[in-house]
């Protein structure tokens, strides 16, 4: 934007939002007549109209003298305030004549600005207000003078401003100091050369907090030496000078020490004093200032203690998150010091916000050592216990997510420090039936594999708690553990007995009598409570109507006591039935090897075969079972039966069934561990921006030898280094993507918009170009929106000259993640012909990708959200891309999502399934499942479906449209 040359623009420092006059602005004559009235209300109304008209470009030269005559000496406070606003807007200098402009253009002396003669009267009125007996009038005038930049106006007022420094009231003194600061900063040597010395004497005697702070602000900016001298004389009193003064001292400390590092010792004492300030802002600023100035253990420890105190004393989530970010940065270089404060950091887990708890755990888990791991695990176990004990408190608001975070943290501690695994696993197994049961059983599965000496006790605990498990997925993992790791005769017998007891005898279908009983119970429940109404006599002798609701008592014996495992099998869980069949088969195969007699083995085999036959029958009669599930169940169970009945098949498959599962799981754990170590190494490696011995090129000192073939190779990277962009042209390219042409080149007004999206806000910068030779007045861009968008700031009416251009802005608020449209019309009036014109603008289509951010979550959280979200959009795959992984990478990059499913890029196959996850800036979750197959009978083309699920309809539809548009093929620059 060019610098304002108009006087109205130069001195306008405020905005009036709306038209204060009804029926339009009055004329200059009407305003002048109203200013002569004796009624202050009429004067205020007229002066507002004059200010509005002058802001719109009207000169109104007659109004200045009217204001001086009839308003300047008024005692009405609102009118005085309006007068100050008027002095900001009114032109204060004479317009140069045409001869003066021509002489200046032809190389003569520059045009000298001449103050209007009326301004002498204005200065006199300003001086009267500076000497007014009312302290409010004096203080308001001093505040107004902080906006005046003209030396000719400020000059005569300097003695009065200095006199106000000694006024009895603190409101006048604190504004007088600011006025001295303003005058000295603009015209110090000419108007008030002794300003710093004057303020130095003033601050030494001042007792008011605000006035002292303003005085120190001037010394800090205009005379740093005097500020340091005052600080040195009052080091012990700094904490009593207020928060604003303390923040200025911290700014002075950073500025002085950055310029001269040898002065650090002068400020360390005051920094340590501010660490214990009652103000959270002062103590926070003092802590990070101390760290930036010193790396000594004492200073770092004091700052870390301050951070932890703030973390546990503040309730604002934003403050807590900022402090945790500081602790995370401090952890990189001073982890040993933070390890001493680890338990204090964990106290922040009491926050009801799960994001705060996640950040606390991220910081704390990196500080766990063998010395403090026992205390950390004890704290985490206590927090897990709280999530089940407190059902109505804040822990319940965190819910399942918080419990999963705690279990993952305990899992990480047990993996890194095997000594605590034994004490942790037994406690966590009590939560197998809770919401976090999946995280617990995954943790138990890893512990059983990694620590063989803990297997007997864990298996015994698992066998005893199997009947409590109510989740199908958790039960599947429990049965897999029992089938793989029961390697003694006692554990095999106990596990087999418990599983068969929970499973019950075949058949696993709902019997006729059970079905009738369930229907009868449902009919009884549908009747609801019985209502009985009767008349009663109250204590005062009056009659009243009493209504009694009676419900039939529930007989505890009639409650369903069916074990959870049997209930799930009867309910049609085919996959769980396959897991049960595999578990029983492994136990029967392992029984002879662990010393169980043949008779017992034969009985176990018979029970297993009967159970498996019942499971197959259940799969056949289940109505909701898919053909693929039924076929898979029949094939899997048939294989298990053949292994138990055919000795030859048992010899061939026994080793595979008993060993391959554990070996594959051990390899999986090893890959996870290697991946975590690699990620840790990659994150710890710092990218070197430049080597210490690299040459520094000074272009100004180099000879002009480019014509001889010597080209400065660093020229192209200067802009990138200065702006932080790796590619110098990427910034311009990115901006051009968000420029929309709104009208045509042949239209009277050409318009284009540059759209900037910043989370919840959309800012439109609309460029308007008048392509006609006439002046267009009352030009307005009328905008409307479609979708969850609301226009906050509408463009105002403007007047644009012939072939001139201007930029107007509009602000729009967005409330949800969905595709939106912005459309509108340009309305203008031709000043010469007085004809109105209309131009319909092209729509601006807001892309959903401006709101989508990549995010990660666990597979369990993804599955729970997938089952919970009700909106689904199914998109058929139609693309020219040939490779499975290449197609997946294209979808991930085009939708700005994160792939949660690990896959081997070198693996050759004909099918690929992956889960994608992202989160909007509004906190909405977006789930995508990609199932793609390469068909041999379709010329190698890809086929399949992409399913999108979300909690709201808008994000599901918008993301589906985005995928449909981008899935056709790769961009040209990638091919």
PDB file of N, CA and C in Angstrom, residues 343-422:
ATOM      1  N   UNK A 343       8.138 -35.206  38.765  1.00  0.00           N
ATOM      2  CA  UNK A 343       6.908 -35.445  39.518  1.00  0.00           C
ATOM      3  C   UNK A 343       6.041 -34.186  39.594  1.00  0.00           C
ATOM      4  N   UNK A 344       6.684 -33.019  39.641  1.00  0.00           N
ATOM      5  CA  UNK A 344       5.914 -31.773  39.622  1.00  0.00           C
ATOM      6  C   UNK A 344       5.227 -31.581  38.273  1.00  0.00           C
ATOM      7  N   UNK A 345       5.895 -31.983  37.190  1.00  0.00           N
ATOM      8  CA  UNK A 345       5.279 -31.879  35.862  1.00  0.00           C
ATOM      9  C   UNK A 345       4.074 -32.806  35.762  1.00  0.00           C
ATOM     10  N   UNK A 346       4.175 -34.003  36.330  1.00  0.00           N
ATOM     11  CA  UNK A 346       3.071 -34.957  36.250  1.00  0.00           C
ATOM     12  C   UNK A 346       1.854 -34.507  37.045  1.00  0.00           C
ATOM     13  N   UNK A 347       2.023 -33.565  37.953  1.00  0.00           N
ATOM     14  CA  UNK A 347       0.857 -33.054  38.689  1.00  0.00           C
ATOM     15  C   UNK A 347      -0.140 -32.374  37.762  1.00  0.00           C
ATOM     16  N   UNK A 348       0.313 -31.944  36.590  1.00  0.00           N
ATOM     17  CA  UNK A 348      -0.588 -31.285  35.631  1.00  0.00           C
ATOM     18  C   UNK A 348      -1.560 -32.267  34.983  1.00  0.00           C
ATOM     19  N   UNK A 349      -1.425 -33.566  35.257  1.00  0.00           N
ATOM     20  CA  UNK A 349      -2.390 -34.535  34.732  1.00  0.00           C
ATOM     21  C   UNK A 349      -3.778 -34.342  35.324  1.00  0.00           C
ATOM     22  N   UNK A 350      -3.885 -33.540  36.359  1.00  0.00           N
ATOM     23  CA  UNK A 350      -5.191 -33.255  36.945  1.00  0.00           C
ATOM     24  C   UNK A 350      -6.031 -32.328  36.074  1.00  0.00           C
ATOM     25  N   UNK A 351      -5.471 -31.810  34.997  1.00  0.00           N
ATOM     26  CA  UNK A 351      -6.222 -30.934  34.103  1.00  0.00           C
ATOM     27  C   UNK A 351      -7.357 -31.710  33.437  1.00  0.00           C
ATOM     28  N   UNK A 352      -8.544 -31.115  33.286  1.00  0.00           N
ATOM     29  CA  UNK A 352      -9.645 -31.825  32.627  1.00  0.00           C
ATOM     30  C   UNK A 352      -9.521 -31.890  31.114  1.00  0.00           C
ATOM     31  N   UNK A 353      -8.537 -31.207  30.532  1.00  0.00           N
ATOM     32  CA  UNK A 353      -8.381 -31.181  29.085  1.00  0.00           C
ATOM     33  C   UNK A 353      -7.481 -32.329  28.636  1.00  0.00           C
ATOM     34  N   UNK A 354      -7.937 -33.225  27.765  1.00  0.00           N
ATOM     35  CA  UNK A 354      -7.096 -34.353  27.333  1.00  0.00           C
ATOM     36  C   UNK A 354      -5.880 -33.925  26.523  1.00  0.00           C
ATOM     37  N   UNK A 355      -5.965 -32.789  25.811  1.00  0.00           N
ATOM     38  CA  UNK A 355      -4.799 -32.324  25.049  1.00  0.00           C
ATOM     39  C   UNK A 355      -3.662 -31.916  25.985  1.00  0.00           C
ATOM     40  N   UNK A 356      -4.003 -31.293  27.102  1.00  0.00           N
ATOM     41  CA  UNK A 356      -2.980 -30.939  28.091  1.00  0.00           C
ATOM     42  C   UNK A 356      -2.350 -32.206  28.658  1.00  0.00           C
ATOM     43  N   UNK A 357      -3.180 -33.192  28.988  1.00  0.00           N
ATOM     44  CA  UNK A 357      -2.648 -34.448  29.544  1.00  0.00           C
ATOM     45  C   UNK A 357      -1.744 -35.152  28.541  1.00  0.00           C
ATOM     46  N   UNK A 358      -2.118 -35.121  27.273  1.00  0.00           N
ATOM     47  CA  UNK A 358      -1.267 -35.761  26.258  1.00  0.00           C
ATOM     48  C   UNK A 358       0.090 -35.066  26.166  1.00  0.00           C
ATOM     49  N   UNK A 359       0.073 -33.736  26.198  1.00  0.00           N
ATOM     50  CA  UNK A 359       1.334 -32.996  26.128  1.00  0.00           C
ATOM     51  C   UNK A 359       2.186 -33.252  27.365  1.00  0.00           C
ATOM     52  N   UNK A 360       1.550 -33.337  28.543  1.00  0.00           N
ATOM     53  CA  UNK A 360       2.293 -33.621  29.774  1.00  0.00           C
ATOM     54  C   UNK A 360       2.960 -34.984  29.681  1.00  0.00           C
ATOM     55  N   UNK A 361       2.234 -35.970  29.190  1.00  0.00           N
ATOM     56  CA  UNK A 361       2.811 -37.314  29.073  1.00  0.00           C
ATOM     57  C   UNK A 361       3.939 -37.352  28.040  1.00  0.00           C
ATOM     58  N   UNK A 362       3.792 -36.598  26.948  1.00  0.00           N
ATOM     59  CA  UNK A 362       4.869 -36.554  25.945  1.00  0.00           C
ATOM     60  C   UNK A 362       6.157 -35.982  26.546  1.00  0.00           C
ATOM     61  N   UNK A 363       6.007 -34.919  27.332  1.00  0.00           N
ATOM     62  CA  UNK A 363       7.191 -34.317  27.951  1.00  0.00           C
ATOM     63  C   UNK A 363       7.760 -35.235  29.030  1.00  0.00           C
ATOM     64  N   UNK A 364       6.885 -35.834  29.829  1.00  0.00           N
ATOM     65  CA  UNK A 364       7.339 -36.631  30.975  1.00  0.00           C
ATOM     66  C   UNK A 364       7.990 -37.935  30.545  1.00  0.00           C
ATOM     67  N   UNK A 365       7.461 -38.590  29.513  1.00  0.00           N
ATOM     68  CA  UNK A 365       7.993 -39.901  29.131  1.00  0.00           C
ATOM     69  C   UNK A 365       9.430 -39.809  28.612  1.00  0.00           C
ATOM     70  N   UNK A 366       9.794 -38.660  28.065  1.00  0.00           N
ATOM     71  CA  UNK A 366      11.175 -38.496  27.607  1.00  0.00           C
ATOM     72  C   UNK A 366      12.130 -38.245  28.767  1.00  0.00           C
ATOM     73  N   UNK A 367      11.612 -37.978  29.967  1.00  0.00           N
ATOM     74  CA  UNK A 367      12.456 -37.690  31.125  1.00  0.00           C
ATOM     75  C   UNK A 367      12.542 -38.863  32.097  1.00  0.00           C
ATOM     76  N   UNK A 368      11.881 -39.961  31.773  1.00  0.00           N
ATOM     77  CA  UNK A 368      11.877 -41.120  32.678  1.00  0.00           C
ATOM     78  C   UNK A 368      13.233 -41.813  32.628  1.00  0.00           C
ATOM     79  N   UNK A 369      13.803 -42.095  33.808  1.00  0.00           N
ATOM     80  CA  UNK A 369      15.061 -42.827  33.931  1.00  0.00           C
ATOM     81  C   UNK A 369      14.865 -43.970  34.915  1.00  0.00           C
ATOM     82  N   UNK A 370      15.889 -44.770  35.065  1.00  0.00           N
ATOM     83  CA  UNK A 370      15.803 -45.900  35.994  1.00  0.00           C
ATOM     84  C   UNK A 370      15.642 -45.436  37.442  1.00  0.00           C
ATOM     85  N   UNK A 371      16.037 -44.201  37.729  1.00  0.00           N
ATOM     86  CA  UNK A 371      15.931 -43.700  39.097  1.00  0.00           C
ATOM     87  C   UNK A 371      14.507 -43.283  39.463  1.00  0.00           C
ATOM     88  N   UNK A 372      13.786 -42.722  38.495  1.00  0.00           N
ATOM     89  CA  UNK A 372      12.459 -42.202  38.824  1.00  0.00           C
ATOM     90  C   UNK A 372      11.326 -42.997  38.202  1.00  0.00           C
ATOM     91  N   UNK A 373      11.638 -44.106  37.514  1.00  0.00           N
ATOM     92  CA  UNK A 373      10.579 -44.838  36.822  1.00  0.00           C
ATOM     93  C   UNK A 373       9.565 -45.416  37.808  1.00  0.00           C
ATOM     94  N   UNK A 374      10.014 -45.832  38.993  1.00  0.00           N
ATOM     95  CA  UNK A 374       9.072 -46.410  39.959  1.00  0.00           C
ATOM     96  C   UNK A 374       8.045 -45.369  40.410  1.00  0.00           C
ATOM     97  N   UNK A 375       8.502 -44.153  40.682  1.00  0.00           N
ATOM     98  CA  UNK A 375       7.567 -43.101  41.098  1.00  0.00           C
ATOM     99  C   UNK A 375       6.617 -42.721  39.963  1.00  0.00           C
ATOM    100  N   UNK A 376       7.147 -42.686  38.741  1.00  0.00           N
ATOM    101  CA  UNK A 376       6.306 -42.331  37.595  1.00  0.00           C
ATOM    102  C   UNK A 376       5.218 -43.374  37.385  1.00  0.00           C
ATOM    103  N   UNK A 377       5.603 -44.631  37.429  1.00  0.00           N
ATOM    104  CA  UNK A 377       4.618 -45.702  37.215  1.00  0.00           C
ATOM    105  C   UNK A 377       3.575 -45.701  38.327  1.00  0.00           C
ATOM    106  N   UNK A 378       3.990 -45.446  39.536  1.00  0.00           N
ATOM    107  CA  UNK A 378       3.025 -45.360  40.639  1.00  0.00           C
ATOM    108  C   UNK A 378       2.019 -44.239  40.405  1.00  0.00           C
ATOM    109  N   UNK A 379       2.497 -43.101  39.949  1.00  0.00           N
ATOM    110  CA  UNK A 379       1.593 -41.985  39.651  1.00  0.00           C
ATOM    111  C   UNK A 379       0.635 -42.332  38.519  1.00  0.00           C
ATOM    112  N   UNK A 380       1.149 -42.971  37.479  1.00  0.00           N
ATOM    113  CA  UNK A 380       0.298 -43.324  36.338  1.00  0.00           C
ATOM    114  C   UNK A 380      -0.747 -44.362  36.734  1.00  0.00           C
ATOM    115  N   UNK A 381      -0.359 -45.338  37.560  1.00  0.00           N
ATOM    116  CA  UNK A 381      -1.333 -46.336  38.025  1.00  0.00           C
ATOM    117  C   UNK A 381      -2.420 -45.672  38.868  1.00  0.00           C
ATOM    118  N   UNK A 382      -2.030 -44.697  39.662  1.00  0.00           N
ATOM    119  CA  UNK A 382      -3.013 -43.994  40.470  1.00  0.00           C
ATOM    120  C   UNK A 382      -3.992 -43.213  39.583  1.00  0.00           C
ATOM    121  N   UNK A 383      -3.480 -42.640  38.509  1.00  0.00           N
ATOM    122  CA  UNK A 383      -4.355 -41.916  37.590  1.00  0.00           C
ATOM    123  C   UNK A 383      -5.300 -42.868  36.868  1.00  0.00           C
ATOM    124  N   UNK A 384      -4.809 -44.055  36.498  1.00  0.00           N
ATOM    125  CA  UNK A 384      -5.681 -45.030  35.845  1.00  0.00           C
ATOM    126  C   UNK A 384      -6.795 -45.456  36.796  1.00  0.00           C
ATOM    127  N   UNK A 385      -6.446 -45.648  38.059  1.00  0.00           N
ATOM    128  CA  UNK A 385      -7.463 -46.025  39.046  1.00  0.00           C
ATOM    129  C   UNK A 385      -8.500 -44.916  39.218  1.00  0.00           C
ATOM    130  N   UNK A 386      -8.072 -43.653  39.126  1.00  0.00           N
ATOM    131  CA  UNK A 386      -9.008 -42.540  39.268  1.00  0.00           C
ATOM    132  C   UNK A 386     -10.039 -42.533  38.149  1.00  0.00           C
ATOM    133  N   UNK A 387      -9.642 -42.939  36.956  1.00  0.00           N
ATOM    134  CA  UNK A 387     -10.573 -42.887  35.829  1.00  0.00           C
ATOM    135  C   UNK A 387     -11.744 -43.834  36.013  1.00  0.00           C
ATOM    136  N   UNK A 388     -11.594 -44.864  36.827  1.00  0.00           N
ATOM    137  CA  UNK A 388     -12.704 -45.782  37.078  1.00  0.00           C
ATOM    138  C   UNK A 388     -13.442 -45.446  38.362  1.00  0.00           C
ATOM    139  N   UNK A 389     -12.737 -44.834  39.325  1.00  0.00           N
ATOM    140  CA  UNK A 389     -13.379 -44.510  40.603  1.00  0.00           C
ATOM    141  C   UNK A 389     -14.253 -43.277  40.495  1.00  0.00           C
ATOM    142  N   UNK A 390     -13.808 -42.282  39.743  1.00  0.00           N
ATOM    143  CA  UNK A 390     -14.536 -41.021  39.639  1.00  0.00           C
ATOM    144  C   UNK A 390     -15.384 -41.055  38.374  1.00  0.00           C
ATOM    145  N   UNK A 391     -16.629 -41.303  38.533  1.00  0.00           N
ATOM    146  CA  UNK A 391     -17.515 -41.440  37.379  1.00  0.00           C
ATOM    147  C   UNK A 391     -18.166 -40.122  36.979  1.00  0.00           C
ATOM    148  N   UNK A 392     -18.278 -39.207  37.915  1.00  0.00           N
ATOM    149  CA  UNK A 392     -18.970 -37.949  37.622  1.00  0.00           C
ATOM    150  C   UNK A 392     -18.070 -36.738  37.694  1.00  0.00           C
ATOM    151  N   UNK A 393     -16.783 -36.938  37.974  1.00  0.00           N
ATOM    152  CA  UNK A 393     -15.867 -35.806  38.081  1.00  0.00           C
ATOM    153  C   UNK A 393     -15.259 -35.502  36.726  1.00  0.00           C
ATOM    154  N   UNK A 394     -14.197 -34.683  36.778  1.00  0.00           N
ATOM    155  CA  UNK A 394     -13.587 -34.227  35.525  1.00  0.00           C
ATOM    156  C   UNK A 394     -12.897 -35.351  34.783  1.00  0.00           C
ATOM    157  N   UNK A 395     -12.437 -36.388  35.501  1.00  0.00           N
ATOM    158  CA  UNK A 395     -11.746 -37.471  34.807  1.00  0.00           C
ATOM    159  C   UNK A 395     -12.672 -38.169  33.830  1.00  0.00           C
ATOM    160  N   UNK A 396     -13.974 -38.185  34.171  1.00  0.00           N
ATOM    161  CA  UNK A 396     -14.915 -38.841  33.272  1.00  0.00           C
ATOM    162  C   UNK A 396     -15.047 -38.066  31.969  1.00  0.00           C
ATOM    163  N   UNK A 397     -14.843 -36.720  32.025  1.00  0.00           N
ATOM    164  CA  UNK A 397     -14.912 -35.923  30.815  1.00  0.00           C
ATOM    165  C   UNK A 397     -13.791 -36.297  29.854  1.00  0.00           C
ATOM    166  N   UNK A 398     -12.648 -36.653  30.362  1.00  0.00           N
ATOM    167  CA  UNK A 398     -11.563 -37.103  29.494  1.00  0.00           C
ATOM    168  C   UNK A 398     -11.918 -38.446  28.871  1.00  0.00           C
ATOM    169  N   UNK A 399     -12.523 -39.323  29.696  1.00  0.00           N
ATOM    170  CA  UNK A 399     -13.060 -40.568  29.186  1.00  0.00           C
ATOM    171  C   UNK A 399     -12.004 -41.546  28.738  1.00  0.00           C
ATOM    172  N   UNK A 400     -12.400 -42.275  27.724  1.00  0.00           N
ATOM    173  CA  UNK A 400     -11.599 -43.390  27.219  1.00  0.00           C
ATOM    174  C   UNK A 400     -10.255 -42.924  26.669  1.00  0.00           C
ATOM    175  N   UNK A 401     -10.238 -41.734  26.080  1.00  0.00           N
ATOM    176  CA  UNK A 401      -8.994 -41.244  25.468  1.00  0.00           C
ATOM    177  C   UNK A 401      -7.906 -41.087  26.527  1.00  0.00           C
ATOM    178  N   UNK A 402      -8.260 -40.517  27.671  1.00  0.00           N
ATOM    179  CA  UNK A 402      -7.272 -40.307  28.728  1.00  0.00           C
ATOM    180  C   UNK A 402      -6.772 -41.633  29.278  1.00  0.00           C
ATOM    181  N   UNK A 403      -7.665 -42.588  29.473  1.00  0.00           N
ATOM    182  CA  UNK A 403      -7.243 -43.893  29.982  1.00  0.00           C
ATOM    183  C   UNK A 403      -6.300 -44.585  28.999  1.00  0.00           C
ATOM    184  N   UNK A 404      -6.587 -44.472  27.705  1.00  0.00           N
ATOM    185  CA  UNK A 404      -5.695 -45.073  26.704  1.00  0.00           C
ATOM    186  C   UNK A 404      -4.321 -44.413  26.723  1.00  0.00           C
ATOM    187  N   UNK A 405      -4.292 -43.095  26.911  1.00  0.00           N
ATOM    188  CA  UNK A 405      -2.996 -42.408  26.981  1.00  0.00           C
ATOM    189  C   UNK A 405      -2.179 -42.905  28.166  1.00  0.00           C
ATOM    190  N   UNK A 406      -2.825 -43.070  29.304  1.00  0.00           N
ATOM    191  CA  UNK A 406      -2.110 -43.561  30.489  1.00  0.00           C
ATOM    192  C   UNK A 406      -1.578 -44.962  30.274  1.00  0.00           C
ATOM    193  N   UNK A 407      -2.393 -45.825  29.685  1.00  0.00           N
ATOM    194  CA  UNK A 407      -1.955 -47.208  29.451  1.00  0.00           C
ATOM    195  C   UNK A 407      -0.793 -47.241  28.474  1.00  0.00           C
ATOM    196  N   UNK A 408      -0.834 -46.416  27.441  1.00  0.00           N
ATOM    197  CA  UNK A 408       0.285 -46.361  26.495  1.00  0.00           C
ATOM    198  C   UNK A 408       1.555 -45.871  27.182  1.00  0.00           C
ATOM    199  N   UNK A 409       1.416 -44.889  28.072  1.00  0.00           N
ATOM    200  CA  UNK A 409       2.597 -44.402  28.790  1.00  0.00           C
ATOM    201  C   UNK A 409       3.178 -45.489  29.690  1.00  0.00           C
ATOM    202  N   UNK A 410       2.314 -46.223  30.389  1.00  0.00           N
ATOM    203  CA  UNK A 410       2.800 -47.323  31.234  1.00  0.00           C
ATOM    204  C   UNK A 410       3.448 -48.405  30.378  1.00  0.00           C
ATOM    205  N   UNK A 411       2.865 -48.662  29.228  1.00  0.00           N
ATOM    206  CA  UNK A 411       3.451 -49.647  28.305  1.00  0.00           C
ATOM    207  C   UNK A 411       4.853 -49.227  27.894  1.00  0.00           C
ATOM    208  N   UNK A 412       5.016 -47.938  27.564  1.00  0.00           N
ATOM    209  CA  UNK A 412       6.347 -47.462  27.184  1.00  0.00           C
ATOM    210  C   UNK A 412       7.355 -47.602  28.315  1.00  0.00           C
ATOM    211  N   UNK A 413       6.930 -47.309  29.540  1.00  0.00           N
ATOM    212  CA  UNK A 413       7.839 -47.475  30.687  1.00  0.00           C
ATOM    213  C   UNK A 413       8.225 -48.941  30.881  1.00  0.00           C
ATOM    214  N   UNK A 414       7.257 -49.850  30.726  1.00  0.00           N
ATOM    215  CA  UNK A 414       7.551 -51.271  30.924  1.00  0.00           C
ATOM    216  C   UNK A 414       8.482 -51.812  29.850  1.00  0.00           C
ATOM    217  N   UNK A 415       8.352 -51.295  28.627  1.00  0.00           N
ATOM    218  CA  UNK A 415       9.243 -51.760  27.560  1.00  0.00           C
ATOM    219  C   UNK A 415      10.670 -51.265  27.788  1.00  0.00           C
ATOM    220  N   UNK A 416      10.810 -50.023  28.218  1.00  0.00           N
ATOM    221  CA  UNK A 416      12.150 -49.463  28.420  1.00  0.00           C
ATOM    222  C   UNK A 416      12.796 -49.963  29.704  1.00  0.00           C
ATOM    223  N   UNK A 417      11.993 -50.243  30.725  1.00  0.00           N
ATOM    224  CA  UNK A 417      12.533 -50.654  32.026  1.00  0.00           C
ATOM    225  C   UNK A 417      11.829 -51.944  32.464  1.00  0.00           C
ATOM    226  N   UNK A 418      12.413 -53.087  32.153  1.00  0.00           N
ATOM    227  CA  UNK A 418      11.749 -54.373  32.441  1.00  0.00           C
ATOM    228  C   UNK A 418      11.473 -54.589  33.929  1.00  0.00           C
ATOM    229  N   UNK A 419      12.192 -53.916  34.813  1.00  0.00           N
ATOM    230  CA  UNK A 419      12.006 -54.162  36.244  1.00  0.00           C
ATOM    231  C   UNK A 419      10.601 -53.779  36.721  1.00  0.00           C
ATOM    232  N   UNK A 420       9.963 -52.828  36.055  1.00  0.00           N
ATOM    233  CA  UNK A 420       8.648 -52.385  36.509  1.00  0.00           C
ATOM    234  C   UNK A 420       7.517 -53.109  35.798  1.00  0.00           C
ATOM    235  N   UNK A 421       7.856 -53.940  34.821  1.00  0.00           N
ATOM    236  CA  UNK A 421       6.802 -54.620  34.052  1.00  0.00           C
ATOM    237  C   UNK A 421       5.959 -55.506  34.946  1.00  0.00           C
ATOM    238  N   UNK A 422       6.601 -56.213  35.863  1.00  0.00           N
ATOM    239  CA  UNK A 422       5.874 -57.155  36.701  1.00  0.00           C
ATOM    240  C   UNK A 422       4.886 -56.442  37.615  1.00  0.00           C
TER     241      UNK A 422
END
